[in-house]
Short mmCIF file of C-alpha atoms in Angstrom, two decimals:
data_model
loop_
_atom_site.label_atom_id
_atom_site.label_comp_id
_atom_site.label_asym_id
_atom_site.label_seq_id
_atom_site.Cartn_x
_atom_site.Cartn_y
_atom_site.Cartn_z
CA MET A 49 52.11 85.47 74.73
CA LYS A 50 53.78 87.68 71.96
CA CYS A 51 53.12 91.48 71.92
CA LYS A 52 51.18 91.02 68.70
CA GLU A 53 48.80 88.69 69.99
CA ALA A 54 48.51 90.84 73.20
CA LYS A 55 47.57 93.89 71.28
CA LYS A 56 44.56 92.12 69.87
CA LEU A 57 43.50 90.60 73.14
CA ILE A 58 43.65 94.22 75.07
CA VAL A 59 40.60 95.41 72.70
CA LEU A 60 38.65 92.18 73.33
CA ASP A 61 39.52 92.29 76.85
CA HIS A 62 38.14 95.87 77.27
CA TYR A 63 34.79 94.58 75.95
CA GLY A 64 34.81 91.76 78.16
CA GLU A 65 35.02 89.26 75.18
CA LEU A 66 37.98 87.02 76.53
CA GLU A 67 37.84 83.65 78.13
CA GLU A 68 38.90 83.39 81.60
CA SER A 69 42.16 81.44 80.49
CA GLU A 70 42.88 84.27 77.73
CA ARG A 71 42.29 86.97 80.30
CA ASP A 72 44.95 85.34 82.71
CA ARG A 73 47.39 85.04 79.87
CA LEU A 74 46.79 88.51 78.74
CA ARG A 75 47.12 89.91 82.55
CA ALA A 76 50.33 87.83 83.20
CA HIS A 77 51.86 89.37 79.84
CA LEU A 78 50.95 92.86 80.91
CA LYS A 79 52.73 92.45 84.15
CA GLN A 80 55.90 91.63 82.31
CA CYS A 81 55.60 93.98 79.38
CA GLY A 82 55.67 97.82 79.82
CA THR A 83 54.98 98.35 76.26
CA CYS A 84 51.65 96.24 76.18
CA ALA A 85 50.68 97.65 79.59
CA GLU A 86 50.95 101.18 78.19
CA ASP A 87 48.87 100.21 75.08
CA ALA A 88 46.31 98.63 77.41
CA SER A 89 46.08 102.05 79.22
CA LEU A 90 46.09 103.98 76.23
CA THR A 91 43.34 101.94 74.77
CA ALA A 92 41.07 102.47 77.80
CA LYS A 93 41.92 106.22 77.87
CA VAL A 94 40.96 106.66 74.25
CA LEU A 95 37.77 104.73 74.61
CA ALA A 96 36.86 106.85 77.60
CA VAL A 97 37.50 110.15 75.77
CA ILE A 98 34.98 108.80 72.92
CA ASP A 99 32.32 108.20 75.70
CA VAL A 100 32.83 111.61 77.21
CA TYR A 101 32.92 113.63 74.07
CA GLU A 102 30.15 111.82 72.21
CA PRO A 103 27.26 113.99 72.07
CA ALA A 104 23.66 112.61 73.12
CA ALA A 105 24.30 110.04 75.41
CA LYS A 106 21.14 108.59 74.49
CA PRO A 107 20.05 109.86 71.10
CA SER A 108 16.27 110.50 70.84
CA THR A 109 13.62 111.64 68.55
CA ASP A 110 9.92 112.39 68.66
CA TRP A 111 8.83 108.73 68.79
CA GLU A 112 5.09 109.54 68.12
CA LYS A 113 6.02 111.07 64.90
CA ALA A 114 8.34 108.46 64.08
CA TRP A 115 5.47 106.05 64.60
CA ASP A 116 3.21 108.12 62.57
CA ARG A 117 5.77 107.98 59.65
CA VAL A 118 6.09 104.15 60.03
CA GLN A 119 2.27 103.87 59.95
CA ALA A 120 2.09 105.90 56.80
CA GLY A 121 4.73 103.62 55.44
CA ILE A 122 2.72 100.75 55.82
CA ALA A 123 -0.61 102.14 55.36
CA GLY A 124 -2.62 100.20 52.94
CA ALA A 125 -0.10 97.42 52.63
CA PRO A 126 -1.06 93.94 52.73
CA SER A 127 -0.66 92.36 56.23
CA PRO A 128 2.72 90.56 56.33
CA GLU A 129 1.04 87.24 56.10
CA ARG A 130 -1.58 87.90 53.32
CA ALA A 131 -0.57 88.95 49.74
CA ARG A 132 -3.00 91.15 48.37
CA PRO A 133 -2.72 93.50 45.34
CA ALA A 134 -0.80 96.75 46.28
CA VAL A 135 -3.25 99.64 47.11
CA GLY A 136 -3.21 102.54 44.71
CA ARG A 137 -0.55 105.35 45.34
CA ARG A 138 -3.23 107.94 45.97
CA TRP A 139 -4.15 106.23 49.05
CA ALA A 140 -0.68 105.93 50.28
CA PHE A 141 -0.26 109.71 49.84
CA ALA A 142 -3.44 110.36 51.53
CA GLY A 143 -2.43 108.12 54.54
CA ALA A 144 0.94 109.77 54.78
CA ALA A 145 -0.84 113.23 54.57
CA ALA A 146 -3.13 112.29 57.43
CA ALA A 147 -0.29 111.10 59.63
CA LEU A 148 1.67 114.18 58.87
CA VAL A 149 -1.29 116.12 60.04
CA LEU A 150 -1.84 114.10 63.16
CA ALA A 151 1.85 114.21 63.87
CA ALA A 152 2.10 117.98 63.39
CA GLY A 153 -1.05 118.32 65.76
CA ILE A 154 0.67 116.01 68.41
CA PHE A 155 3.72 118.05 68.14
CA ILE A 156 2.23 121.68 68.33
CA GLY A 157 0.09 120.46 71.07
CA ARG A 158 3.05 119.06 73.12
CA TYR A 159 5.14 122.16 72.35
CA VAL A 160 2.87 124.40 73.63
CA ILE A 161 1.02 122.83 76.37
CA THR A 162 2.96 120.06 77.97
CA PRO A 163 6.76 120.28 77.57
CA GLY A 164 7.55 116.88 79.19
CA PRO A 165 6.15 115.39 82.34
CA GLN A 166 4.47 117.86 84.66
CA PRO A 167 2.89 117.66 88.20
CA SER A 168 -0.77 116.74 87.69
CA GLY A 169 -2.07 119.84 89.44
CA ILE A 170 -0.48 122.21 86.97
CA ARG A 171 -1.75 120.15 83.93
CA ALA A 172 -5.30 120.21 85.38
CA ASP A 173 -5.12 124.22 86.01
CA ALA A 174 -3.91 124.60 82.55
CA ALA A 175 -6.75 122.48 81.11
CA THR A 176 -9.59 123.94 83.13
CA SER A 177 -8.68 127.79 83.15
CA PRO A 178 -7.56 129.25 79.84
CA PRO A 179 -4.38 131.06 80.67
CA PRO A 180 -3.80 134.67 79.27
CA ASN A 181 -0.92 133.27 77.54
CA GLY A 182 -0.92 130.00 75.93
CA ILE A 183 2.68 129.24 77.03
CA ARG A 184 2.41 130.32 80.48
CA PRO A 185 1.30 127.08 82.14
CA ALA A 186 3.97 125.31 80.51
CA PHE A 187 6.49 127.73 81.90
CA ALA A 188 5.08 127.51 85.40
CA ALA A 189 5.35 123.47 85.20
CA HIS A 190 8.78 123.94 83.94
CA LEU A 191 9.74 125.92 86.89
CA GLU A 192 7.89 123.37 89.09
CA GLU A 193 10.36 120.75 87.68
CA LEU A 194 13.29 122.38 88.18
CA LYS A 195 12.72 123.80 91.65
CA PRO A 196 13.86 120.52 93.44
CA ILE A 197 16.99 120.66 91.57
CA VAL A 198 17.74 124.30 92.09
CA LEU A 199 16.94 124.12 95.71
CA ASP A 200 19.33 121.13 96.06
CA TYR A 201 22.09 123.25 94.76
CA ALA A 202 21.05 126.37 96.70
CA HIS A 203 21.15 124.56 99.98
CA TYR A 204 24.31 122.72 99.50
CA ALA A 205 26.53 123.05 102.44
CA PRO A 206 30.33 122.30 101.89
CA GLY A 207 31.62 119.72 104.37
CA ASP A 208 27.95 118.24 105.19
CA ARG A 209 28.40 116.06 101.99
CA SER A 210 30.55 115.51 98.91
CA GLY A 211 29.81 117.06 95.73
CA ARG A 212 28.79 113.57 94.02
CA ASP A 213 25.87 113.42 96.55
CA ILE A 214 23.73 115.68 94.36
CA LEU A 215 22.70 113.22 91.68
CA VAL A 216 20.35 113.93 89.04
CA ASP A 217 19.73 111.77 86.03
CA GLU A 218 21.71 113.30 83.18
CA ASP A 219 18.83 112.21 80.74
CA VAL A 220 16.31 114.08 82.68
CA LEU A 221 18.96 117.23 82.85
CA ARG A 222 19.24 117.47 79.15
CA GLY A 223 15.54 117.13 78.77
CA LEU A 224 15.09 120.17 80.87
CA VAL A 225 17.74 121.99 79.12
CA LEU A 226 16.02 121.24 75.97
CA GLN A 227 12.59 122.26 77.35
CA ASN A 228 14.17 125.51 78.77
CA ILE A 229 15.56 126.15 75.19
CA LEU A 230 12.10 125.76 73.50
CA LEU A 231 10.12 127.76 76.37
CA LYS A 232 12.70 130.60 75.96
CA ARG A 233 12.28 130.80 72.03
CA LYS A 234 8.55 130.74 72.59
CA ILE A 235 8.35 133.23 75.35
CA ALA A 236 11.26 135.68 74.68
CA GLU A 237 9.32 138.32 72.51
CA LYS A 238 6.27 138.27 74.82
CA ASP A 239 7.60 137.94 78.37
CA PRO A 240 11.16 139.51 78.67
CA ALA A 241 11.35 138.69 82.54
CA ALA A 242 10.48 135.10 82.09
CA ALA A 243 12.99 135.13 79.27
CA ASP A 244 15.56 136.47 81.67
CA LEU A 245 14.83 133.94 84.30
CA LEU A 246 15.13 131.06 81.56
CA ASP A 247 18.57 132.60 80.66
CA ASP A 248 19.65 132.36 84.10
CA LEU A 249 18.44 128.60 84.24
CA ASP A 250 19.86 127.78 81.04
CA VAL A 251 23.34 128.99 82.49
CA VAL A 252 22.78 126.97 85.68
CA LEU A 253 21.38 123.76 83.93
CA ARG A 254 24.29 123.66 81.57
CA GLU A 255 26.78 124.06 84.33
CA ILE A 256 25.21 121.15 86.23
CA VAL A 257 25.13 118.83 83.08
CA ASN A 258 28.80 119.84 82.28
CA ARG A 259 30.41 119.64 85.77
CA GLY A 260 27.91 118.46 88.36
CA ALA A 261 28.52 114.82 88.40
CA LYS A 262 32.32 114.92 87.76
CA ASP A 263 33.71 117.80 89.68
CA PRO A 264 33.52 117.85 93.60
CA GLU A 265 33.95 121.56 93.49
CA ALA A 266 31.16 122.00 91.32
CA PRO A 267 28.15 121.97 93.69
CA ALA A 268 29.53 125.00 95.79
CA GLN A 269 30.25 126.97 92.45
CA ILE A 270 26.87 126.14 91.17
CA LYS A 271 25.35 127.33 94.44
CA ASP A 272 27.09 130.74 94.06
CA LEU A 273 25.97 130.95 90.39
CA ILE A 274 22.53 130.41 91.62
CA GLU A 275 22.84 133.01 94.45
CA GLN A 276 24.54 135.46 92.22
CA ARG A 277 21.99 135.40 89.45
CA GLY A 278 19.16 135.53 92.11
CA VAL A 279 17.44 132.41 90.50
CA LEU A 280 15.52 131.22 93.46
CA PHE A 281 14.14 134.68 94.09
CA LYS A 282 13.42 135.16 90.28
CA MET A 283 11.59 132.02 90.51
CA GLU A 284 9.54 132.86 93.44
CA ILE A 285 8.51 136.25 91.74
CA MET A 286 7.64 134.70 88.43
CA LYS A 287 5.27 132.13 90.29
CA LYS A 288 3.39 135.03 91.84
CA ILE A 289 3.05 137.19 88.65
CA MET B 106 2.40 90.51 76.11
CA ASP B 107 5.51 88.65 75.47
CA GLU B 108 7.55 89.33 72.46
CA GLN B 109 7.08 86.08 70.70
CA ALA B 110 3.37 86.48 71.06
CA CYS B 111 3.53 90.09 69.69
CA ILE B 112 5.37 88.85 66.86
CA ARG B 113 2.91 86.15 66.04
CA LEU B 114 0.20 88.58 66.24
CA ALA B 115 1.95 91.09 63.98
CA GLN B 116 2.61 88.47 61.43
CA GLU B 117 -1.09 88.10 61.19
CA GLY B 118 -1.47 91.94 60.55
CA ASP B 119 -2.15 93.36 64.05
CA ARG B 120 -0.85 96.77 64.16
CA GLY B 121 -1.23 96.97 67.73
CA ALA B 122 1.05 94.10 68.25
CA PHE B 123 3.50 95.99 65.87
CA ARG B 124 3.28 99.02 67.61
CA GLU B 125 4.43 97.13 70.82
CA ILE B 126 7.30 95.68 68.83
CA PHE B 127 8.25 99.25 67.59
CA ASP B 128 7.96 100.74 71.14
CA GLY B 129 10.32 97.82 72.50
CA HIS B 130 13.04 98.29 69.79
CA ARG B 131 12.92 101.96 68.59
CA GLN B 132 15.33 103.17 70.87
CA LYS B 133 18.13 100.69 69.91
CA VAL B 134 17.36 100.83 66.36
CA PHE B 135 17.47 104.56 66.46
CA SER B 136 20.65 104.84 68.44
CA LEU B 137 22.26 102.46 66.06
CA ALA B 138 21.44 104.46 63.23
CA TYR B 139 22.31 107.83 64.74
CA ARG B 140 25.75 106.59 65.92
CA TYR B 141 26.60 105.22 62.51
CA LEU B 142 25.23 107.98 60.39
CA ARG B 143 26.11 110.70 63.03
CA ASN B 144 22.94 112.67 61.47
CA GLN B 145 19.61 113.09 63.11
CA ALA B 146 17.55 113.41 59.98
CA ASP B 147 19.14 110.52 58.37
CA ALA B 148 18.75 108.29 61.49
CA GLU B 149 15.05 109.46 61.57
CA ASP B 150 14.66 108.12 58.02
CA VAL B 151 16.67 104.75 58.69
CA LEU B 152 14.38 104.11 61.77
CA GLN B 153 11.27 104.67 59.75
CA GLU B 154 12.77 102.47 56.86
CA THR B 155 13.79 99.68 59.32
CA PHE B 156 10.38 99.10 60.82
CA ILE B 157 8.55 99.50 57.29
CA LYS B 158 10.84 97.04 55.90
CA ALA B 159 10.56 94.62 58.97
CA TYR B 160 6.83 94.95 58.93
CA HIS B 161 6.87 93.65 55.22
CA ALA B 162 9.33 90.84 56.08
CA LEU B 163 7.85 89.74 59.30
CA ALA B 164 6.32 86.69 57.54
CA LEU B 165 9.92 85.59 56.73
CA TYR B 166 11.03 85.79 60.30
CA GLN B 167 11.53 82.35 61.79
CA PRO B 168 12.49 82.54 65.40
CA GLU B 169 12.96 78.82 65.22
CA LYS B 170 15.88 79.16 63.06
CA GLY B 171 17.53 80.68 65.94
CA LEU B 172 18.14 84.21 65.12
CA ASN B 173 16.81 86.41 67.83
CA PHE B 174 14.38 89.18 66.79
CA SER B 175 16.70 92.04 68.09
CA ALA B 176 19.46 90.54 65.92
CA TRP B 177 17.03 90.26 62.92
CA LEU B 178 16.08 93.78 63.20
CA ASN B 179 19.61 95.08 63.69
CA LYS B 180 20.45 93.34 60.50
CA ILE B 181 17.69 95.39 58.66
CA CYS B 182 18.81 98.51 60.34
CA VAL B 183 22.45 97.95 59.53
CA ASN B 184 21.58 97.39 55.75
CA ALA B 185 19.42 100.35 55.64
CA SER B 186 22.00 102.56 57.45
CA ILE B 187 24.91 101.21 54.92
CA ASP B 188 22.43 102.41 51.98
CA ALA B 189 21.84 105.73 53.62
CA LEU B 190 25.79 106.17 53.92
CA ARG B 191 26.18 105.28 50.29
CA LYS B 192 23.52 107.70 49.16
CA ASN B 193 25.23 110.39 51.22
CA ARG B 194 28.64 109.94 49.85
CA GLY B 195 29.51 113.03 48.09
CA LYS B 196 27.46 115.13 50.43
CA ASP B 197 29.14 117.14 52.85
CA PHE B 198 29.93 115.47 56.18
CA GLN B 199 27.24 116.89 58.38
CA LYS B 200 27.75 116.71 62.22
CA PHE B 201 25.27 116.52 64.44
CA GLU B 202 23.65 119.42 62.93
CA HIS B 203 20.08 119.10 64.23
CA GLU B 204 19.50 122.46 65.83
CA GLU B 205 18.28 121.31 69.34
CA VAL B 206 21.20 118.74 69.51
CA ALA B 207 23.76 121.50 68.57
CA ASN B 208 22.00 123.34 71.41
CA MET B 209 22.50 120.57 74.19
CA PRO B 210 24.89 120.98 76.87
CA ASP B 211 28.24 118.99 76.37
CA PRO B 212 31.81 118.88 77.47
CA ALA B 213 32.61 121.48 74.95
CA ARG B 214 30.61 124.20 76.93
CA SER B 215 32.43 125.13 80.24
CA SER B 216 32.42 128.27 82.04
CA ASP B 217 36.36 128.39 81.59
CA PRO B 218 37.11 129.69 77.81
CA GLU B 219 40.22 127.93 77.68
CA VAL B 220 38.80 124.60 78.83
CA SER B 221 35.73 125.17 76.44
CA THR B 222 38.26 125.75 73.41
CA ARG B 223 40.19 122.69 74.19
CA ASN B 224 37.23 120.69 74.60
CA LYS B 225 35.73 121.77 71.58
CA GLU B 226 38.84 120.63 69.59
CA ILE B 227 38.83 117.39 71.28
CA ARG B 228 34.99 116.96 70.41
CA GLU B 229 35.96 117.88 66.85
CA HIS B 230 38.66 115.30 66.77
CA VAL B 231 36.49 112.44 68.03
CA ASP B 232 33.80 113.23 65.58
CA LEU B 233 36.33 113.13 62.82
CA ALA B 234 38.07 109.97 64.16
CA LEU B 235 34.81 108.10 64.26
CA ASP B 236 33.56 109.52 60.59
CA LYS B 237 36.87 108.54 59.06
CA LEU B 238 36.55 104.81 60.05
CA PRO B 239 36.03 102.49 57.01
CA PRO B 240 32.35 101.48 56.87
CA LYS B 241 32.99 97.94 58.11
CA GLN B 242 34.96 99.06 60.99
CA LYS B 243 32.59 101.58 61.76
CA ILE B 244 29.47 99.52 61.97
CA VAL B 245 31.46 96.89 63.93
CA PHE B 246 32.55 99.36 66.41
CA THR B 247 29.14 101.36 66.70
CA LEU B 248 27.46 97.82 67.36
CA ARG B 249 30.06 96.86 70.04
CA HIS B 250 30.91 100.14 71.73
CA TYR B 251 27.53 101.82 71.69
CA GLN B 252 25.04 99.21 71.18
CA ASP B 253 26.73 96.73 73.43
CA LEU B 254 26.19 93.72 71.25
CA SER B 255 28.55 90.78 71.80
CA ILE B 256 30.92 89.64 69.00
CA ARG B 257 28.52 86.72 68.50
CA GLU B 258 25.73 88.99 68.15
CA ILE B 259 27.50 91.32 65.84
CA ALA B 260 28.45 88.42 63.51
CA GLU B 261 24.98 87.39 63.40
CA SER B 262 23.76 90.85 62.58
CA LEU B 263 26.19 91.18 59.79
CA ASP B 264 26.26 87.65 58.46
CA ALA B 265 30.01 87.78 59.15
CA THR B 266 32.33 85.25 61.07
CA GLU B 267 33.39 86.03 64.65
CA GLY B 268 37.02 86.18 63.45
CA SER B 269 36.16 88.85 61.01
CA VAL B 270 34.27 90.89 63.68
CA LYS B 271 37.11 90.78 65.94
CA LYS B 272 39.46 91.78 62.87
CA HIS B 273 37.32 94.87 62.37
CA LEU B 274 37.08 95.94 65.82
CA PHE B 275 40.45 95.70 66.44
CA ARG B 276 41.40 97.75 63.50
CA ALA B 277 38.92 100.43 64.35
CA VAL B 278 40.29 100.71 67.91
CA GLU B 279 43.67 100.94 66.63
CA ALA B 280 42.60 103.61 64.00
CA LEU B 281 40.96 105.58 66.89
CA LYS B 282 43.91 105.41 69.08
CA LYS B 283 46.41 106.56 66.57
CA ARG B 284 43.97 109.63 65.93
CA LEU B 285 43.12 110.44 69.41
CA ARG B 286 45.96 109.30 71.32
CA ARG B 287 47.47 112.95 71.58
CA PHE B 288 44.38 114.09 73.63
CA VAL B 289 45.18 111.48 76.46
CA THR B 290 48.84 111.72 76.38
CA GLU B 291 49.33 115.42 76.52
CA ASP B 292 49.10 117.05 79.84
CA GLY B 293 48.19 113.80 81.45
CA TYR B 294 44.61 114.63 80.55
CA GLU B 295 41.50 114.70 80.63
CA VAL B 296 38.72 112.16 81.33
#
């Protein structure tokens, strides 16, 4: 095999697109050719760097809002099979406006009352007894969601297990960081103590996301961070207020 | 309900069935648009446009012709994304500017300031390297690297030959290697 051909096959091999026979030929070539072996290694590393530095592993949006926009776009349109005369523009605008109002309602409702999945008890409390401050139940639910993660790190004992044993789904963590940011914005002026705790949680969460799964030293350092900032203590206090 | 049944019902105008189709494919469609356009607002527009176009064109979709639904939807999304990119030409390149996304944790934020600066630099170069790929290379790379579509599926989605897809993928990876190699060869770095 010539190096020119090998270079092309290296990329296809990285993506698992080679037939077995081609792969065997490529591997045999890489054993003999240092330049191509280096190229294969460089290819793998560059593609890995792109993975690591690409933000938003799983990009997301407000799906309900997106569906509302789609609904507004097809509102009044003939069904795919039937060909009817197009409905007047006014109705399309009215549909779009209604969908926008609905989407805004859904968004505001979620923003204030339910920032993501919550333990059922907390949501029931929020629904039955109007809180003094509308954001408070969401804040309490947020702390409940974070508690197991913070406890996991706070109780981490070096030597008992490796740093990679504390595993939290990265998407869940990113969701929690975002939730933390939104709550902090909403709560900052009205409740400085809660905002202060959310600041601490922000630092801890970001540290977990950025280092937790990769760095074996991270759990011990995250544990220290939690202790230094008194995060667990503050969480307990905030629960009682 | 299986997908074919959903498609049949949606072809008859059943919005509930179309909603199921939307739920089943929205993440893939949005990811593709987002990776390609590298902008939240534009990706949201393309998501909307893709499903609206798909709804109107559902009657034309014929599974018996061999193109699976996902590839058919991809094709609509790819065209909408390319149109969006064309419209945006001349505008300043907007990196993931969405406020919440900008605040998300990433490797660029580390407690060590030196590491943080270094990571930020790499992140900017990765963004730039991906953005500078010519449109065809960029779409092929996006579909293969992020969407995990096979060469054959990409060829179907783009109405191209497998040979042409391989060529664009190879060129895209070579361009990325050229632009990013210093980040993996200096200091033995990094991943």
